[in-house]
Amino acid sequence: MARVYNFSAGPAVLPVEVLEEAAAEMLDYRGCGMSVMEMSHRSKTFQTILDEAEADIRDLIGIPDNYKVLFLQGGASQQFAMIPMNLMKNHVADYIVTGQWAKKAWQEASKYGTANKIASSEDQTFSYIPDCSDLPISENADYVYICENNTIYGTKFKTLPNTKGKPLVADVSSCFLSEPVDITKYALMYGGVQKNIGPAGVVIVIIREDLITDDVFPGTPTMLKYKTHADAGSLYNTPPAYGIYICGKVFKWLKRQGGLEAIQKINQEKAAILYDFLDESTLFKGTVRRQDRSLMNVPFVTGSDELDAKFVKEAKEHGLENLKGHRSVGGMRASIYNAMPIEGVRCLVEFMKKFEMENGSHV
Ligand SMILES: *Cc1c(COP(=O)(O)O)cnc(C)c1O
């Protein structure tokens, strides 16, 4: 078996321990004589898996009782519609556009009401987070929306925007469970799990109970109402059962690492290795304003498309995979999620040093 260091932005690396456990339980889950993907989602066995997953994520984040945790499908992208359909009671919402995902969410929301773009960093290719301390928040805004960690551009909100009392909605797909969060500052937090938690096919929505109502956009499908899923404990219909099972294992793995504070320390250490090198490199350059740098997604360039391509190719030959930047921005991007071991980052930096020596400084 040869595992590579996988720097993919998503679907992304998972902890080896989790994959090994899943492999060991594949044919016979704890004496059931069947795998988790073959069992009824109404069975007691699966209910226990679901209950434990919910209890563990509640524990990790510290989610109070007045928030629901929903395990849904449709990816993060489906939330771009579900959020306005459920939350836009006044048909007004304010969006902070810090990248493609926030932009898509903003565009989708405009189908259901007035979606105001109150700040943007598009003027500098989304390479920074705008000052959000005193934005023109709409008086009748139903919520203020952010994408907290911008997977493609490698920026992260280090302070949450001042929403002037309006509910905050955040897409945390690529920073989910990477550091401690105060969930009470959010009305709704959601993320596709395929970045930092589990396999594609599950999206987790953490939503304050008072926002779950029947007062939704006219014609909203049953499946797109938060209330449908909240009332049914995420079992209105067949949930993404196997994906939830793997997420549950990742939650337990995170607890064994020491929880979110411990994983944050490790993530900071990993990111520092890479950023410190980028800051002193004569060939590679980070593309993000220093104070807005993400701990999870690290984009960098050489300044030459040719050298970038050569780097990605040679890195792959060294077992360092998926370092190509997003198709919309080019260059390189190393996604160093929770499950990326620190040795993987060290190995990447060693390879970058070698590449720099061989290819000289390039301006
Ligand atoms: C990947 C990503 C999405 C899109 O996720 P899908 O599950 O493919 O819809 C949305 N937001 C962010 C921040 C992402 O990283």
Coordinates of C-alpha atoms and ligand atoms in Angstrom, one line a residue:
M1 CA 0.0 0.0 0.0
A2 CA 1.4 3.4 -1.0
R3 CA -0.5 6.4 0.4
V4 CA 0.4 9.8 -1.2
Y5 CA 0.3 13.1 0.5
N6 CA -3.0 14.4 -0.9
F7 CA -3.3 18.2 -1.0
S8 CA -6.7 18.2 -2.7
A9 CA -9.2 20.9 -1.8
G10 CA -12.0 18.5 -1.8
P11 CA -12.9 15.7 -1.7
A12 CA -9.8 15.6 0.5
V13 CA -7.6 13.6 2.7
L14 CA -9.2 11.6 5.6
P15 CA -7.4 10.2 8.7
V16 CA -5.9 6.8 8.0
E17 CA -7.2 5.5 11.3
V18 CA -10.7 6.3 10.1
L19 CA -10.3 4.6 6.8
E20 CA -8.8 1.5 8.5
E21 CA -11.7 1.3 10.9
A22 CA -14.2 1.6 8.1
A23 CA -12.3 -1.1 6.2
A24 CA -12.3 -3.4 9.2
E25 CA -16.1 -2.9 9.6
M26 CA -16.9 -3.1 5.9
L27 CA -18.3 -6.6 5.6
D28 CA -19.6 -7.0 9.1
Y29 CA -20.4 -3.9 11.2
R30 CA -20.0 -4.9 14.8
G31 CA -21.7 -8.3 14.5
C32 CA -24.6 -7.2 12.3
G33 CA -23.4 -9.4 9.4
M34 CA -23.7 -6.5 7.0
S35 CA -22.0 -3.2 6.2
V36 CA -23.4 0.2 7.2
M37 CA -24.2 0.9 3.6
E38 CA -26.5 -2.1 3.4
M39 CA -28.6 -1.5 6.5
S40 CA -31.9 0.2 7.0
H41 CA -31.7 3.8 8.0
R42 CA -34.6 3.0 10.3
S43 CA -32.7 0.3 12.2
K44 CA -31.6 0.7 15.8
T45 CA -28.0 0.2 14.7
F46 CA -28.1 3.2 12.3
Q47 CA -30.0 5.3 14.8
T48 CA -27.2 4.8 17.2
I49 CA -24.6 5.8 14.6
L50 CA -26.6 9.0 13.8
D51 CA -27.2 9.8 17.5
E52 CA -23.5 9.4 18.4
A53 CA -22.4 11.5 15.4
E54 CA -24.7 14.3 16.5
A55 CA -23.7 14.0 20.2
D56 CA -20.0 14.1 19.2
I57 CA -20.2 17.2 17.0
R58 CA -22.2 18.9 19.6
D59 CA -19.5 18.1 22.1
L60 CA -16.7 19.2 19.9
I61 CA -18.1 22.6 19.1
G62 CA -20.1 23.1 22.3
I63 CA -23.5 23.4 20.6
P64 CA -26.2 24.5 23.0
D65 CA -29.7 22.9 23.0
N66 CA -31.3 25.8 21.1
Y67 CA -29.5 24.8 18.0
K68 CA -30.4 21.9 15.7
V69 CA -27.8 19.8 13.9
L70 CA -29.0 18.6 10.5
F71 CA -27.3 16.0 8.3
L72 CA -28.5 16.8 4.8
Q73 CA -27.7 16.2 1.1
G74 CA -27.3 18.4 -1.9
G75 CA -23.9 19.7 -1.0
A76 CA -23.0 23.1 0.1
S77 CA -24.4 24.5 -3.1
Q78 CA -27.9 23.5 -2.3
Q79 CA -27.7 25.7 0.8
F80 CA -27.2 28.7 -1.5
A81 CA -30.9 28.3 -2.3
M82 CA -32.2 26.7 1.0
I83 CA -30.9 29.6 3.1
P84 CA -32.9 32.3 1.3
M85 CA -35.9 30.1 0.8
N86 CA -36.1 29.5 4.6
L87 CA -34.7 32.7 6.1
M88 CA -35.7 35.6 3.9
K89 CA -38.8 36.6 5.7
N90 CA -38.5 40.3 4.6
H91 CA -37.0 39.2 1.3
V92 CA -33.8 41.1 2.0
A93 CA -30.4 39.8 2.8
D94 CA -26.8 41.2 2.8
Y95 CA -23.9 39.3 1.3
I96 CA -20.2 39.8 1.7
V97 CA -18.6 38.5 -1.5
T98 CA -15.1 37.2 -0.8
G99 CA -14.8 34.6 -3.5
Q100 CA -16.6 32.4 -6.0
W101 CA -18.6 30.4 -3.4
A102 CA -19.9 33.6 -1.8
K103 CA -20.7 35.0 -5.2
K104 CA -22.6 32.0 -6.2
A105 CA -24.6 32.1 -2.9
W106 CA -25.3 35.8 -3.5
Q107 CA -26.5 35.2 -7.1
E108 CA -28.7 32.4 -6.0
A109 CA -30.3 34.4 -3.2
S110 CA -31.3 37.1 -5.6
K111 CA -33.8 34.7 -7.0
Y112 CA -35.8 34.8 -3.8
G113 CA -35.5 38.5 -2.8
T114 CA -33.2 41.4 -2.7
A115 CA -29.6 40.2 -2.1
N116 CA -27.4 43.1 -1.4
K117 CA -23.7 42.8 -2.0
I118 CA -22.5 45.0 0.9
A119 CA -18.8 44.3 0.6
S120 CA -16.5 42.5 -1.9
S121 CA -12.8 41.8 -2.4
E122 CA -13.2 41.0 -6.1
D123 CA -11.2 44.2 -7.0
Q124 CA -8.0 42.3 -6.0
T125 CA -8.9 38.8 -7.1
F126 CA -10.4 38.0 -3.7
S127 CA -6.9 38.0 -2.2
Y128 CA -8.0 39.7 1.1
I129 CA -11.0 40.0 3.5
P130 CA -12.6 43.5 3.4
D131 CA -13.0 45.5 6.6
C132 CA -16.4 44.4 7.9
S133 CA -16.5 46.4 11.1
D134 CA -19.0 49.1 9.9
L135 CA -20.8 47.9 6.8
P136 CA -24.0 49.4 5.4
I137 CA -26.2 46.6 6.9
S138 CA -29.7 46.9 5.5
E139 CA -32.3 47.8 8.1
N140 CA -34.6 45.0 7.2
A141 CA -32.0 42.4 6.3
D142 CA -33.1 38.9 7.3
Y143 CA -29.4 37.9 7.7
V144 CA -25.8 38.7 6.8
Y145 CA -24.0 36.0 4.8
I146 CA -20.3 35.2 4.7
C147 CA -18.1 32.4 3.3
E148 CA -15.8 32.2 6.3
N149 CA -12.9 30.4 4.6
N150 CA -12.4 30.9 0.9
T151 CA -11.2 27.6 -0.4
I152 CA -10.2 28.8 -3.8
Y153 CA -8.4 32.0 -2.7
G154 CA -7.0 30.9 0.7
T155 CA -8.5 33.7 2.7
K156 CA -10.2 33.5 6.1
F157 CA -12.3 35.8 8.2
K158 CA -10.2 36.3 11.4
T159 CA -12.9 38.4 12.9
L160 CA -16.6 38.0 12.2
P161 CA -18.3 40.9 10.5
N162 CA -20.2 43.4 12.7
T163 CA -23.8 42.4 11.6
K164 CA -25.3 45.2 13.7
G165 CA -27.6 42.7 15.4
K166 CA -28.7 40.8 12.2
P167 CA -28.4 37.0 12.2
L168 CA -25.1 35.7 10.8
V169 CA -25.1 32.9 8.2
A170 CA -21.8 31.3 7.4
D171 CA -20.5 28.7 4.9
V172 CA -17.7 27.0 6.8
S173 CA -17.2 24.1 4.3
S174 CA -13.4 24.4 4.2
C175 CA -12.7 25.3 7.8
F176 CA -15.3 23.2 9.6
L177 CA -13.9 21.8 12.9
S178 CA -10.5 23.2 12.2
E179 CA -10.5 25.5 15.3
P180 CA -12.8 26.3 18.2
V181 CA -15.9 28.5 17.3
D182 CA -18.5 30.3 19.4
I183 CA -21.6 29.0 17.7
T184 CA -23.8 31.5 19.5
K185 CA -22.4 34.2 17.2
Y186 CA -24.0 32.4 14.3
A187 CA -27.6 32.0 13.4
L188 CA -26.8 29.3 10.9
M189 CA -23.5 27.6 10.1
Y190 CA -23.1 25.0 7.4
G191 CA -20.6 23.1 5.3
G192 CA -20.2 20.3 2.9
V193 CA -18.2 17.7 4.7
Q194 CA -16.0 16.6 1.8
K195 CA -13.4 19.3 2.7
N196 CA -12.5 18.7 6.3
I197 CA -14.8 16.1 7.7
G198 CA -15.8 13.2 5.5
P199 CA -16.9 11.8 2.2
A200 CA -18.8 13.9 -0.3
G201 CA -22.6 13.6 0.0
V202 CA -23.3 15.1 3.4
V203 CA -23.8 18.7 4.3
I204 CA -24.1 19.6 8.0
V205 CA -26.3 22.5 9.0
I206 CA -26.2 23.9 12.5
I207 CA -29.2 26.3 12.9
R208 CA -30.7 28.2 15.7
E209 CA -34.1 26.8 16.5
D210 CA -36.1 30.0 16.2
L211 CA -35.1 30.2 12.5
I212 CA -36.8 26.9 11.8
T213 CA -40.4 27.8 10.8
D214 CA -43.1 27.0 8.3
D215 CA -42.9 30.6 7.0
V216 CA -40.8 29.9 4.0
F217 CA -40.7 31.1 0.4
P218 CA -43.9 30.1 -1.4
G219 CA -43.5 26.9 -3.3
T220 CA -40.5 25.7 -1.3
P221 CA -40.2 21.9 -1.8
T222 CA -40.7 19.8 1.3
M223 CA -37.2 18.5 1.0
L224 CA -35.8 22.1 1.0
K225 CA -37.4 23.2 4.3
Y226 CA -35.2 23.0 7.4
K227 CA -38.4 22.2 9.4
T228 CA -38.9 19.0 7.5
H229 CA -35.5 17.7 8.5
A230 CA -35.4 19.2 12.0
D231 CA -38.8 17.6 12.8
A232 CA -37.7 14.2 11.5
G233 CA -34.2 14.2 13.2
S234 CA -32.5 14.2 9.8
L235 CA -34.5 11.0 8.9
Y236 CA -37.4 12.5 6.8
N237 CA -36.1 10.4 3.9
T238 CA -33.1 8.1 3.5
P239 CA -30.1 10.2 4.7
P240 CA -26.6 9.8 3.3
A241 CA -26.1 7.0 5.8
Y242 CA -22.6 5.8 5.0
G243 CA -21.3 9.3 4.8
I244 CA -22.8 10.1 8.2
Y245 CA -21.1 7.0 9.6
I246 CA -17.7 8.2 8.4
C247 CA -18.3 11.7 9.7
G248 CA -19.0 10.1 13.1
K249 CA -15.7 8.3 13.0
V250 CA -13.9 11.6 12.1
F251 CA -15.6 13.3 15.1
K252 CA -14.3 10.6 17.4
W253 CA -10.8 10.9 15.8
L254 CA -10.9 14.6 16.5
K255 CA -11.9 14.0 20.1
R256 CA -8.9 11.6 20.4
Q257 CA -6.6 14.4 19.1
G258 CA -7.8 16.5 22.0
G259 CA -10.7 18.4 20.3
L260 CA -10.8 21.7 18.4
E261 CA -8.3 23.6 20.5
A262 CA -5.7 20.9 20.0
I263 CA -6.4 20.5 16.3
Q264 CA -6.1 24.3 15.9
K265 CA -2.6 24.3 17.5
I266 CA -1.6 21.5 15.0
N267 CA -3.2 23.4 12.1
Q268 CA -1.3 26.6 13.1
E269 CA 1.9 24.7 13.3
K270 CA 1.4 23.1 9.9
A271 CA 0.4 26.3 8.2
A272 CA 3.4 28.2 9.7
I273 CA 5.8 25.7 8.2
L274 CA 4.5 26.5 4.7
Y275 CA 3.9 30.3 5.2
D276 CA 7.3 30.8 6.8
F277 CA 8.9 29.2 3.8
L278 CA 6.8 31.2 1.3
D279 CA 7.8 34.4 3.1
E280 CA 11.5 33.7 2.6
S281 CA 11.4 31.9 -0.8
T282 CA 13.0 33.6 -3.8
L283 CA 10.9 31.5 -6.2
F284 CA 7.5 30.9 -4.5
K285 CA 5.2 33.6 -3.4
G286 CA 1.9 33.4 -1.4
T287 CA -1.0 35.2 -3.0
V288 CA -3.0 36.3 0.1
R289 CA -2.7 39.4 2.3
R290 CA -0.8 38.2 5.3
Q291 CA -3.4 38.9 8.0
D292 CA -6.1 37.1 6.0
R293 CA -4.3 33.9 5.4
S294 CA -6.3 30.6 5.8
L295 CA -4.9 27.8 7.9
M296 CA -6.5 25.3 5.5
N297 CA -5.9 26.4 1.9
V298 CA -2.6 27.9 0.9
P299 CA -2.3 29.2 -2.7
F300 CA 1.1 30.2 -4.1
V301 CA 2.7 30.9 -7.4
T302 CA 6.2 31.1 -9.0
G303 CA 5.2 33.9 -11.4
S304 CA 5.7 31.7 -14.4
D305 CA 2.9 29.4 -15.7
E306 CA 5.5 27.1 -17.1
L307 CA 7.3 26.7 -13.9
D308 CA 4.0 26.2 -12.0
A309 CA 3.1 23.4 -14.3
K310 CA 6.5 21.8 -14.0
F311 CA 6.3 22.1 -10.2
V312 CA 2.9 20.4 -10.1
K313 CA 4.1 17.6 -12.3
E314 CA 7.3 16.9 -10.4
A315 CA 5.6 17.2 -7.1
K316 CA 3.2 14.4 -8.2
E317 CA 6.2 12.3 -9.1
H318 CA 7.3 12.7 -5.5
G319 CA 4.0 11.6 -4.0
L320 CA 2.7 15.1 -3.4
E321 CA -0.6 15.2 -5.2
N322 CA -3.3 17.6 -6.2
L323 CA -1.3 20.8 -5.8
K324 CA -2.7 22.5 -8.9
G325 CA -4.5 25.7 -8.1
H326 CA -8.2 26.0 -8.8
R327 CA -9.0 26.3 -12.5
S328 CA -10.2 29.9 -12.1
V329 CA -6.9 31.2 -10.6
G330 CA -4.1 28.9 -11.7
G331 CA -0.8 28.5 -9.8
M332 CA -0.7 26.1 -6.9
R333 CA -2.8 25.5 -3.8
A334 CA -1.9 23.2 -0.9
S335 CA -5.0 22.3 1.1
I336 CA -3.7 21.2 4.5
Y337 CA -6.9 20.1 6.3
N338 CA -7.1 18.5 9.7
A339 CA -6.2 15.0 8.4
M340 CA -3.0 16.2 6.6
P341 CA -0.2 15.0 8.7
I342 CA 2.5 17.5 9.7
E343 CA 5.1 15.3 7.9
G344 CA 3.1 15.9 4.7
V345 CA 3.7 19.7 5.0
R346 CA 7.3 19.2 5.9
C347 CA 7.7 17.0 2.9
L348 CA 6.1 19.6 0.6
V349 CA 8.4 22.3 1.9
E350 CA 11.5 20.2 1.4
F351 CA 10.4 19.5 -2.1
M352 CA 9.8 23.2 -2.7
K353 CA 13.3 24.0 -1.5
K354 CA 14.8 21.5 -3.8
F355 CA 12.7 22.8 -6.7
E356 CA 13.8 26.3 -5.9
M357 CA 17.5 25.3 -6.0
E358 CA 17.1 23.5 -9.3
N359 CA 15.1 26.1 -11.0
G360 CA 16.7 29.3 -9.6
S361 CA 14.9 32.4 -8.5
H362 CA 12.5 33.6 -11.0
V363 CA 11.1 37.1 -11.2
Ligands
LIG1 C1 -16.5 23.2 -2.0 C2 -17.2 24.4 -1.5 C3 -18.6 24.6 -1.8 C4 -19.3 23.7 -2.8 O1 -19.6 22.5 -2.2 P1 -20.5 21.4 -2.9 O2 -20.7 20.4 -1.8 O3 -19.7 20.9 -4.1 O4 -21.7 22.1 -3.4 C5 -19.2 25.7 -1.3 N1 -18.5 26.5 -0.4 C6 -17.3 26.3 -0.1 C7 -16.6 27.3 0.9 C8 -16.5 25.3 -0.6 O5 -15.3 25.1 -0.3

